[in-house]
Amino acid sequence: MKLKFFVILLLAVNIANGQKSAQDVIKKYLDVTNISKSSATITDLVISTTTETPRGVSETETKIAFPFKYSTSMFSNGMELMSSKFDGETFVMKSNWGNNNQEPKKGKEAINESARANPFVELEYEKLGFTTTLLPSESIEGINYDVIEIKDTDGKISKDYFNPATGLKDMTSVTRTSPRGTMEIITVFENYKAFKGSDILFPTIRKQKTQMGEMSTEVQSIKFNKGLKPKDFEIK
């Protein structure tokens, strides 16, 4: 009798899990953050952040316009440390940390490289040709996370961890390969809140763990619909 009850219970769990899809998890996230209903009212935004790393403190300004383009610059002590731009077709990145400049990327490669900078990227997965798969849940610090695997058109994979209780994305895991080897970058998202001008909830604290150490980024302000110009994203 106990065995029969266990089998029935197991089947019930499997059926319940089978009813949930990656699209369901993503839709809940887009709904609870108000991205679904409010993102269409945003033509552009400017995000100002501060970051603490083992190397010190830096400030970053990121300009984003839709259809998606972005430009970001990181400064410390008045000196630009790093910058990147995506004009809708071409992606460039420059860095004053060693010889880390990249050759410009174009087309599909540029789109894949820049997609994570889009705060509403989940709305664009189908258009971008990204595939999403619901993986078995993972228990982390007492939370059984809904785990979504995202594969871009180059076959690169990342994983997003959604809290089933809140619907929010709590963590992202991305694996990157460089001449130094393979490195997993884990980003933790905390303290979602809205900023003046929109009811969309943004994570205001991002903590990253890499082989190079930990860093914490805090959003200082987000300004909406400032009328950014094409020259803000011009690649020279």
XYZ file of N, CA and C in Angstrom:
708
model
N 0.832 -1.204 0.000
C 0.000 0.000 0.000
C 0.867 1.255 0.000
N 1.940 1.244 0.831
C 2.838 2.384 0.913
C 3.520 2.606 -0.431
N 3.921 1.495 -1.077
C 4.579 1.599 -2.372
C 3.633 2.194 -3.405
N 2.372 1.758 -3.379
C 1.379 2.264 -4.317
C 1.175 3.764 -4.127
N 1.097 4.195 -2.858
C 0.906 5.619 -2.553
C 2.102 6.433 -3.053
N 3.315 5.873 -2.861
C 4.527 6.564 -3.305
C 4.542 6.734 -4.819
N 4.146 5.689 -5.539
C 4.112 5.759 -7.005
C 3.121 6.820 -7.463
N 1.944 6.855 -6.824
C 0.925 7.855 -7.183
C 1.445 9.261 -6.920
N 2.109 9.446 -5.772
C 2.656 10.749 -5.418
C 3.727 11.171 -6.421
N 4.592 10.244 -6.807
C 5.652 10.537 -7.762
C 5.068 10.937 -9.115
N 4.032 10.222 -9.540
C 3.382 10.556 -10.804
C 2.763 11.944 -10.756
N 2.183 12.285 -9.597
C 1.559 13.606 -9.438
C 2.588 14.713 -9.546
N 3.753 14.490 -8.933
C 4.830 15.479 -8.992
C 5.323 15.645 -10.415
N 5.517 14.517 -11.103
C 5.998 14.564 -12.479
C 5.017 15.285 -13.400
N 3.707 15.016 -13.179
C 2.691 15.677 -13.995
C 2.707 17.180 -13.736
N 2.833 17.563 -12.445
C 2.862 18.984 -12.088
C 4.057 19.671 -12.722
N 5.215 19.028 -12.675
C 6.409 19.596 -13.279
C 6.260 19.693 -14.790
N 5.608 18.672 -15.371
C 5.442 18.665 -16.806
C 4.536 19.767 -17.297
N 3.656 20.275 -16.453
C 2.738 21.330 -16.841
C 3.420 22.693 -16.886
N 4.569 22.823 -16.266
C 5.298 24.090 -16.263
C 6.324 24.090 -17.388
N 6.415 25.189 -18.114
C 7.365 25.299 -19.211
C 8.298 26.478 -18.969
N 9.347 26.548 -19.777
C 10.260 27.691 -19.687
C 9.502 28.981 -19.954
N 8.577 28.950 -20.912
C 7.795 30.136 -21.238
C 6.936 30.587 -20.059
N 6.416 29.617 -19.288
C 5.607 29.957 -18.115
C 6.445 30.703 -17.069
N 7.654 30.207 -16.840
C 8.534 30.820 -15.834
C 8.924 32.233 -16.269
N 9.271 32.382 -17.535
C 9.674 33.696 -18.051
C 8.501 34.666 -18.036
N 7.312 34.186 -18.406
C 6.127 35.048 -18.390
C 5.842 35.568 -16.991
N 5.964 34.709 -15.987
C 5.733 35.141 -14.613
C 6.720 36.229 -14.230
N 7.978 36.062 -14.616
C 8.990 37.078 -14.319
C 8.648 38.404 -15.006
N 8.270 38.348 -16.266
C 7.927 39.565 -17.005
C 6.697 40.246 -16.421
N 5.785 39.452 -15.866
C 4.578 40.016 -15.261
C 4.864 40.658 -13.905
N 5.593 39.958 -13.031
C 5.807 40.489 -11.678
C 6.726 41.711 -11.679
N 7.585 41.823 -12.687
C 8.460 43.002 -12.776
C 7.816 44.136 -13.567
N 6.618 43.891 -14.087
C 5.872 44.878 -14.896
C 6.530 45.157 -16.247
N 7.474 44.334 -16.653
C 8.103 44.522 -17.967
C 7.078 44.312 -19.071
N 6.223 43.309 -18.906
C 5.241 42.989 -19.950
C 4.363 44.182 -20.282
N 3.868 44.876 -19.253
C 2.881 45.925 -19.507
C 3.484 47.302 -19.682
N 4.733 47.514 -19.272
C 5.263 48.882 -19.246
C 6.484 49.121 -20.122
N 7.152 48.080 -20.607
C 8.387 48.293 -21.365
C 8.135 49.042 -22.667
N 6.944 48.876 -23.257
C 6.650 49.529 -24.533
C 6.594 51.045 -24.405
N 6.441 51.563 -23.180
C 6.380 53.014 -22.976
C 7.763 53.639 -22.877
N 8.803 52.807 -22.886
C 10.166 53.309 -22.701
C 10.891 53.343 -24.048
N 11.348 54.511 -24.428
C 12.117 54.662 -25.670
C 13.614 54.594 -25.406
N 14.031 55.040 -24.210
C 15.447 54.967 -23.851
C 15.592 55.090 -22.339
N 16.750 54.729 -21.832
C 17.039 54.885 -20.415
C 18.534 55.044 -20.194
N 18.866 55.726 -19.097
C 20.251 55.944 -18.701
C 20.418 55.402 -17.292
N 21.331 54.449 -17.135
C 21.546 53.784 -15.848
C 22.912 54.176 -15.307
N 22.941 54.684 -14.077
C 24.196 55.035 -13.416
C 24.433 54.061 -12.268
N 25.629 53.470 -12.230
C 25.956 52.486 -11.195
C 27.335 52.744 -10.608
N 27.568 52.212 -9.416
C 28.902 52.185 -8.822
C 29.268 50.734 -8.553
N 30.525 50.406 -8.735
C 30.995 49.027 -8.581
C 32.208 48.982 -7.665
N 32.175 48.062 -6.717
C 33.312 47.816 -5.833
C 33.946 46.487 -6.205
N 35.253 46.500 -6.459
C 36.013 45.301 -6.809
C 37.287 45.275 -5.983
N 38.034 44.162 -6.037
C 39.330 44.140 -5.331
C 40.276 45.235 -5.822
N 40.029 45.765 -7.025
C 40.890 46.813 -7.586
C 40.470 48.211 -7.168
N 39.288 48.349 -6.567
C 38.821 49.660 -6.152
C 37.377 49.908 -6.574
N 36.992 51.192 -6.585
C 35.620 51.594 -6.887
C 35.578 52.287 -8.246
N 34.562 51.989 -9.025
C 34.391 52.613 -10.337
C 32.936 53.035 -10.512
N 32.728 53.927 -11.471
C 31.387 54.395 -11.813
C 31.116 54.081 -13.278
N 29.880 53.690 -13.574
C 29.517 53.326 -14.940
C 28.226 54.020 -15.347
N 28.217 54.521 -16.564
C 26.989 55.065 -17.151
C 26.648 54.238 -18.380
N 25.420 53.742 -18.424
C 24.958 52.942 -19.545
C 23.755 53.607 -20.183
N 23.857 53.848 -21.479
C 22.755 54.427 -22.245
C 22.156 53.334 -23.116
N 20.829 53.219 -23.085
C 20.126 52.184 -23.842
C 18.976 52.827 -24.595
N 18.809 52.451 -25.851
C 17.684 52.922 -26.648
C 17.023 51.735 -27.330
N 15.764 51.908 -27.697
C 15.003 50.852 -28.363
C 14.474 51.363 -29.696
N 14.495 50.561 -30.792
C 15.043 49.204 -30.871
C 16.459 49.155 -30.301
N 16.836 47.993 -29.754
C 17.952 47.909 -28.825
C 19.297 48.343 -29.391
N 19.862 49.328 -28.693
C 21.240 49.768 -28.877
C 21.748 50.135 -27.490
N 23.046 50.095 -27.301
C 23.538 50.555 -26.005
C 24.972 51.056 -26.090
N 25.315 51.884 -25.109
C 26.660 52.422 -24.969
C 26.968 52.510 -23.484
N 28.110 51.992 -23.076
C 28.453 52.025 -21.660
C 29.908 52.436 -21.475
N 30.164 53.220 -20.423
C 31.517 53.675 -20.096
C 31.750 53.529 -18.602
N 32.892 52.940 -18.245
C 33.275 52.764 -16.848
C 34.457 53.664 -16.533
N 34.350 54.416 -15.436
C 35.393 55.358 -15.042
C 35.839 55.115 -13.610
N 37.094 55.455 -13.336
C 37.628 55.456 -11.976
C 38.672 56.552 -11.882
N 38.511 57.416 -10.877
C 39.436 58.545 -10.690
C 39.570 59.386 -11.955
N 38.455 59.561 -12.655
C 38.448 60.408 -13.835
C 38.985 59.770 -15.096
N 39.417 58.516 -15.036
C 39.969 57.835 -16.204
C 39.021 56.746 -16.679
N 38.801 56.691 -17.985
C 37.943 55.654 -18.532
C 38.683 54.322 -18.518
N 38.086 53.339 -17.883
C 38.696 52.014 -17.784
C 38.232 51.089 -18.902
N 36.955 51.219 -19.261
C 36.389 50.289 -20.227
C 35.162 50.921 -20.872
N 34.924 50.586 -22.117
C 33.716 51.052 -22.794
C 33.273 50.010 -23.809
N 31.994 50.012 -24.114
C 31.472 49.132 -25.151
C 30.259 49.798 -25.784
N 30.034 49.448 -27.051
C 28.896 49.984 -27.790
C 28.316 48.923 -28.705
N 27.002 49.029 -28.872
C 26.297 48.206 -29.853
C 25.326 49.129 -30.564
N 25.502 49.312 -31.869
C 24.677 50.258 -32.625
C 23.509 49.599 -33.345
N 23.248 48.349 -33.002
C 22.187 47.591 -33.651
C 22.712 46.590 -34.656
N 23.981 46.785 -35.094
C 24.599 45.883 -36.065
C 26.015 45.483 -35.675
N 26.745 46.418 -35.043
C 28.154 46.191 -34.718
C 28.381 46.379 -33.219
N 29.229 45.517 -32.649
C 29.588 45.603 -31.238
C 31.092 45.837 -31.113
N 31.477 46.817 -30.284
C 32.887 47.083 -30.027
C 33.106 47.198 -28.519
N 34.283 46.788 -28.069
C 34.655 46.929 -26.671
C 36.110 47.350 -26.583
N 36.370 48.337 -25.724
C 37.727 48.808 -25.492
C 38.014 48.763 -24.001
N 39.254 48.443 -23.660
C 39.622 48.347 -22.259
C 41.042 48.847 -22.054
N 41.252 49.562 -20.953
C 42.588 49.998 -20.572
C 43.225 49.045 -19.571
N 42.557 47.896 -19.319
C 43.124 46.864 -18.452
C 43.882 45.877 -19.323
N 45.136 46.121 -19.543
C 45.935 45.209 -20.355
C 45.496 45.252 -21.803
N 45.814 44.227 -22.531
C 45.502 44.157 -23.963
C 44.190 43.406 -24.164
N 43.092 44.049 -23.692
C 41.796 43.379 -23.723
C 40.857 43.929 -24.787
N 41.367 44.737 -25.697
C 40.529 45.250 -26.775
C 40.147 44.116 -27.725
N 38.926 44.167 -28.213
C 38.439 43.132 -29.125
C 38.245 43.711 -30.519
N 38.371 42.852 -31.505
C 38.004 43.252 -32.856
C 36.492 43.471 -32.904
N 36.019 44.472 -33.662
C 34.573 44.689 -33.763
C 33.852 43.427 -34.219
N 32.692 43.191 -33.651
C 31.865 42.054 -34.051
C 30.641 42.579 -34.779
N 30.200 41.840 -35.767
C 29.080 42.283 -36.587
C 28.019 41.200 -36.704
N 26.826 41.641 -37.076
C 25.746 40.711 -37.351
C 25.357 39.854 -36.172
N 25.168 38.562 -36.443
C 24.707 37.625 -35.424
C 25.629 37.601 -34.215
N 26.935 37.625 -34.433
C 27.891 37.583 -33.339
C 27.758 38.811 -32.451
N 27.542 39.976 -33.051
C 27.371 41.215 -32.294
C 26.081 41.187 -31.480
N 25.025 40.686 -32.092
C 23.730 40.608 -31.404
C 23.819 39.689 -30.192
N 24.463 38.532 -30.363
C 24.605 37.593 -29.254
C 25.446 38.185 -28.122
N 26.512 38.886 -28.489
C 27.423 39.460 -27.492
C 26.743 40.534 -26.653
N 25.861 41.290 -27.269
C 25.266 42.451 -26.595
C 23.931 42.155 -25.915
N 23.340 41.013 -26.197
C 21.966 40.748 -25.752
C 21.779 40.893 -24.251
N 22.755 40.443 -23.455
C 22.610 40.476 -22.004
C 22.547 41.899 -21.453
N 22.974 42.870 -22.233
C 22.902 44.264 -21.782
C 21.491 44.819 -21.905
N 20.620 44.111 -22.594
C 19.238 44.549 -22.757
C 18.447 44.178 -21.503
N 17.945 45.161 -20.755
C 17.225 44.830 -19.515
C 15.917 44.095 -19.749
N 15.440 44.107 -20.995
C 14.189 43.420 -21.325
C 14.432 42.289 -22.311
N 15.598 41.672 -22.251
C 15.985 40.682 -23.255
C 15.023 39.501 -23.314
N 14.377 39.168 -22.192
C 13.461 38.029 -22.190
C 12.308 38.206 -23.183
N 11.967 39.455 -23.484
C 10.920 39.715 -24.468
C 11.378 39.387 -25.891
N 12.693 39.316 -26.083
C 13.258 39.226 -27.420
C 13.772 37.845 -27.802
N 13.678 36.866 -26.906
C 14.286 35.562 -27.172
C 13.844 34.967 -28.503
N 12.551 34.956 -28.759
C 12.052 34.344 -29.991
C 12.562 35.104 -31.212
N 12.506 36.420 -31.165
C 12.972 37.250 -32.284
C 14.461 37.041 -32.538
N 15.243 36.887 -31.461
C 16.686 36.706 -31.572
C 17.061 35.299 -32.032
N 16.114 34.368 -31.943
C 16.414 32.980 -32.290
C 17.036 32.208 -31.143
N 16.933 32.743 -29.914
C 17.447 32.051 -28.735
C 16.452 30.972 -28.323
N 16.959 29.838 -27.861
C 16.090 28.774 -27.367
C 16.143 28.720 -25.851
N 15.017 28.401 -25.239
C 14.934 28.312 -23.783
C 14.425 26.936 -23.389
N 15.046 26.357 -22.359
C 14.688 25.019 -21.892
C 14.580 25.027 -20.379
N 13.502 24.480 -19.857
C 13.351 24.345 -18.409
C 14.108 23.116 -17.937
N 15.124 23.334 -17.108
C 15.929 22.245 -16.570
C 15.345 21.774 -15.239
N 15.810 20.636 -14.716
C 15.380 20.225 -13.376
C 15.696 21.313 -12.357
N 14.823 21.482 -11.386
C 15.023 22.519 -10.373
C 16.296 22.243 -9.575
N 16.898 23.319 -9.075
C 18.108 23.219 -8.253
C 17.844 23.865 -6.902
N 18.227 23.160 -5.843
C 18.048 23.677 -4.488
C 19.298 24.436 -4.061
N 19.134 25.731 -3.784
C 20.235 26.579 -3.341
C 19.765 27.369 -2.124
N 20.429 27.163 -1.021
C 20.104 27.845 0.230
C 18.619 27.730 0.569
N 18.093 26.522 0.402
C 16.724 26.229 0.803
C 15.655 26.608 -0.204
N 16.048 27.140 -1.375
C 15.086 27.515 -2.409
C 15.234 26.579 -3.604
N 14.123 25.985 -4.031
C 14.138 25.123 -5.217
C 13.893 25.989 -6.453
N 14.958 26.392 -7.092
C 14.868 27.345 -8.187
C 14.373 26.705 -9.477
N 13.563 27.468 -10.227
C 13.255 27.123 -11.605
C 14.447 27.564 -12.451
N 15.064 26.634 -13.154
C 16.293 26.921 -13.901
C 15.993 26.898 -15.396
N 16.297 28.004 -16.057
C 16.082 28.117 -17.496
C 17.432 28.171 -18.200
N 17.641 27.265 -19.147
C 18.837 27.301 -19.984
C 18.526 28.118 -21.232
N 19.402 29.100 -21.520
C 19.246 29.929 -22.714
C 20.406 29.647 -23.652
N 20.103 29.313 -24.888
C 21.138 29.049 -25.887
C 20.988 30.057 -27.019
N 22.080 30.804 -27.296
C 22.009 31.781 -28.377
C 22.291 31.104 -29.719
N 22.320 31.889 -30.797
C 22.448 31.301 -32.129
C 23.867 30.830 -32.430
N 24.816 31.151 -31.539
C 26.176 30.607 -31.654
C 26.357 29.349 -30.822
N 25.305 28.958 -30.107
C 25.376 27.771 -29.266
C 25.887 28.040 -27.865
N 26.149 29.313 -27.524
C 26.605 29.637 -26.172
C 25.428 29.544 -25.211
N 25.726 29.000 -24.026
C 24.664 28.691 -23.065
C 24.848 29.497 -21.783
N 23.726 29.976 -21.256
C 23.697 30.570 -19.926
C 22.491 29.987 -19.188
N 22.467 30.174 -17.870
C 21.360 29.665 -17.068
C 20.842 30.769 -16.156
N 19.522 30.915 -16.122
C 18.875 31.863 -15.221
C 18.126 31.094 -14.144
N 18.200 31.611 -12.922
C 17.577 30.960 -11.769
C 16.439 31.853 -11.259
N 15.207 31.334 -11.344
C 14.035 32.102 -10.949
C 13.464 31.553 -9.639
N 13.170 32.452 -8.719
C 12.578 32.075 -7.439
C 11.092 31.797 -7.663
N 10.625 30.565 -7.459
C 9.228 30.240 -7.758
C 8.241 30.970 -6.856
N 8.682 31.398 -5.681
C 7.789 32.097 -4.756
C 7.535 33.534 -5.202
N 8.591 34.214 -5.671
C 8.463 35.616 -6.058
C 8.338 35.814 -7.564
N 8.815 34.840 -8.332
C 8.853 34.974 -9.779
C 10.054 35.747 -10.280
N 10.869 36.280 -9.381
C 12.010 37.106 -9.761
C 13.226 36.268 -10.135
N 14.065 36.844 -10.981
C 15.324 36.199 -11.346
C 16.354 36.541 -10.279
N 16.819 35.532 -9.557
C 17.759 35.741 -8.453
C 19.214 35.568 -8.861
N 19.460 34.853 -9.956
C 20.845 34.533 -10.290
C 20.967 34.146 -11.762
N 22.142 34.408 -12.321
C 22.492 33.996 -13.680
C 23.875 33.373 -13.666
N 24.053 32.320 -14.434
C 25.349 31.666 -14.577
C 25.736 31.663 -16.047
N 26.912 32.204 -16.347
C 27.409 32.271 -17.719
C 28.820 31.702 -17.748
N 29.106 30.860 -18.723
C 30.451 30.305 -18.890
C 31.114 30.969 -20.083
N 32.315 31.496 -19.860
C 33.051 32.179 -20.917
C 34.401 31.511 -21.132
N 34.801 31.416 -22.396
C 36.095 30.841 -22.747
C 36.998 31.934 -23.299
N 38.218 32.009 -22.779
C 39.195 33.001 -23.217
C 40.551 32.319 -23.325
N 41.572 33.044 -23.789
C 42.922 32.452 -23.829
C 43.400 31.980 -22.463
N 42.803 32.523 -21.405
C 43.182 32.118 -20.046
C 42.476 30.849 -19.591
N 41.495 30.405 -20.387
C 40.767 29.200 -20.026
C 39.276 29.461 -19.914
N 38.566 28.509 -19.338
C 37.119 28.610 -19.162
C 36.798 29.145 -17.778
N 35.866 30.108 -17.727
C 35.531 30.748 -16.466
C 34.015 30.854 -16.341
N 33.493 30.459 -15.190
C 32.071 30.622 -14.909
C 31.863 31.931 -14.161
N 30.947 32.743 -14.663
C 30.611 34.015 -14.024
C 29.207 33.891 -13.451
N 29.092 34.024 -12.149
C 27.804 33.928 -11.467
C 27.404 35.324 -11.001
N 26.224 35.753 -11.392
C 25.700 37.056 -10.997
C 24.455 36.854 -10.146
N 24.445 37.469 -8.966
C 23.302 37.400 -8.053
C 22.581 38.743 -8.091
N 21.258 38.712 -8.229
C 20.444 39.928 -8.308
C 19.667 40.111 -7.007
N 19.705 41.324 -6.470
C 19.042 41.596 -5.196
C 18.311 42.934 -5.236
N 17.368 43.079 -4.298
C 16.709 44.355 -4.013
C 16.062 44.966 -5.263
N 15.086 44.256 -5.799
C 14.345 44.794 -6.943
C 13.508 45.988 -6.497
N 13.510 47.055 -7.299
C 12.638 48.192 -7.010
C 12.408 49.010 -8.278
N 11.375 49.862 -8.238
C 11.059 50.749 -9.350
C 11.717 52.103 -9.130
N 11.979 52.802 -10.230
C 12.548 54.142 -10.177
C 11.547 55.137 -10.755
N 11.678 56.384 -10.356
C 10.752 57.422 -10.783
C 10.649 57.461 -12.307
N 9.427 57.423 -12.791
C 9.209 57.465 -14.228
C 8.725 56.159 -14.825
N 8.772 55.063 -14.033
C 8.316 53.761 -14.521
C 8.000 52.857 -13.335
N 7.073 51.934 -13.531
C 6.759 50.969 -12.471
C 7.504 49.652 -12.651
N 8.403 49.580 -13.619
C 9.184 48.364 -13.832
C 10.155 48.156 -12.677
N 10.250 46.921 -12.211
C 11.171 46.579 -11.127
C 12.517 46.162 -11.706
N 13.579 46.823 -11.235
C 14.941 46.497 -11.643
C 15.719 46.009 -10.429
N 16.628 45.031 -10.599
C 17.509 44.668 -9.484
C 18.505 45.800 -9.258
N 18.598 46.287 -8.033
C 19.478 47.428 -7.770
C 20.864 47.009 -7.288
N 21.020 45.748 -6.936
C 22.327 45.232 -6.507
C 22.650 43.972 -7.301
N 23.862 43.953 -7.877
C 24.335 42.778 -8.603
C 25.686 42.383 -8.024
N 25.786 41.132 -7.625
C 27.038 40.619 -7.076
C 27.565 39.527 -7.989
N 28.822 39.647 -8.366
C 29.440 38.673 -9.268
C 30.594 37.974 -8.581
N 30.682 36.673 -8.881
C 31.797 35.880 -8.396
C 32.514 35.293 -9.598
N 33.785 35.592 -9.720
C 34.592 35.059 -10.812
C 35.904 34.545 -10.236
N 36.727 33.970 -11.103
C 38.042 33.501 -10.663
C 38.949 34.660 -10.262
N 38.574 35.878 -10.685
C 39.380 37.058 -10.371
C 38.926 37.733 -9.080
N 37.875 37.210 -8.455
C 37.391 37.795 -7.209
C 35.927 38.184 -7.291
N 35.464 38.892 -6.277
C 34.072 39.294 -6.212
C 33.932 40.783 -6.481
N 32.794 41.151 -7.070
C 32.499 42.564 -7.214
C 31.010 42.783 -7.008
N 30.682 43.980 -6.511
C 29.303 44.324 -6.213
C 28.962 45.627 -6.909
N 27.864 45.619 -7.658
C 27.425 46.792 -8.405
C 26.072 47.244 -7.875
N 25.949 48.540 -7.600
C 24.701 49.096 -7.095
C 24.192 50.178 -8.044
N 22.914 50.082 -8.385
C 22.298 51.091 -9.245
C 22.041 52.354 -8.427
N 22.550 53.488 -8.905
C 22.339 54.764 -8.229
C 21.118 55.491 -8.778
N 20.903 55.380 -10.079
C 19.741 56.035 -10.682
C 19.427 55.408 -12.025
N 18.159 55.497 -12.420
C 17.716 55.135 -13.764
C 16.797 56.252 -14.245
N 17.129 56.819 -15.390
C 16.330 57.896 -15.963
C 15.730 57.421 -17.282
N 14.459 57.722 -17.463
C 13.713 57.185 -18.600
C 13.380 58.271 -19.627
N 13.377 57.847 -20.889
C 12.894 58.682 -21.997
C 13.540 60.067 -21.997
N 14.879 60.061 -22.034
C 15.641 61.313 -22.025
C 15.869 61.865 -23.434
N 15.408 61.147 -24.440
C 15.592 61.613 -25.804
C 17.003 61.410 -26.320
N 17.580 60.229 -26.081
C 18.927 59.932 -26.560
C 18.975 59.997 -28.082
N 20.130 60.426 -28.596
C 20.296 60.640 -30.030
C 21.097 59.503 -30.662
N 20.969 59.317 -31.987
C 21.748 58.279 -32.676
C 23.241 58.413 -32.435
N 23.750 59.657 -32.274
C 25.184 59.843 -32.074
C 25.667 59.238 -30.760
N 24.741 59.021 -29.800
C 25.128 58.400 -28.529
C 25.588 56.964 -28.723
N 25.219 56.352 -29.858
C 25.554 54.950 -30.116
C 26.416 54.780 -31.370
N 26.894 55.904 -31.857
C 27.699 55.893 -33.086
C 29.067 55.278 -32.835
N 29.452 54.333 -33.681
C 30.757 53.696 -33.585
C 31.683 54.317 -34.617
N 32.793 54.874 -34.136
C 33.725 55.574 -35.038
C 34.935 54.707 -35.349
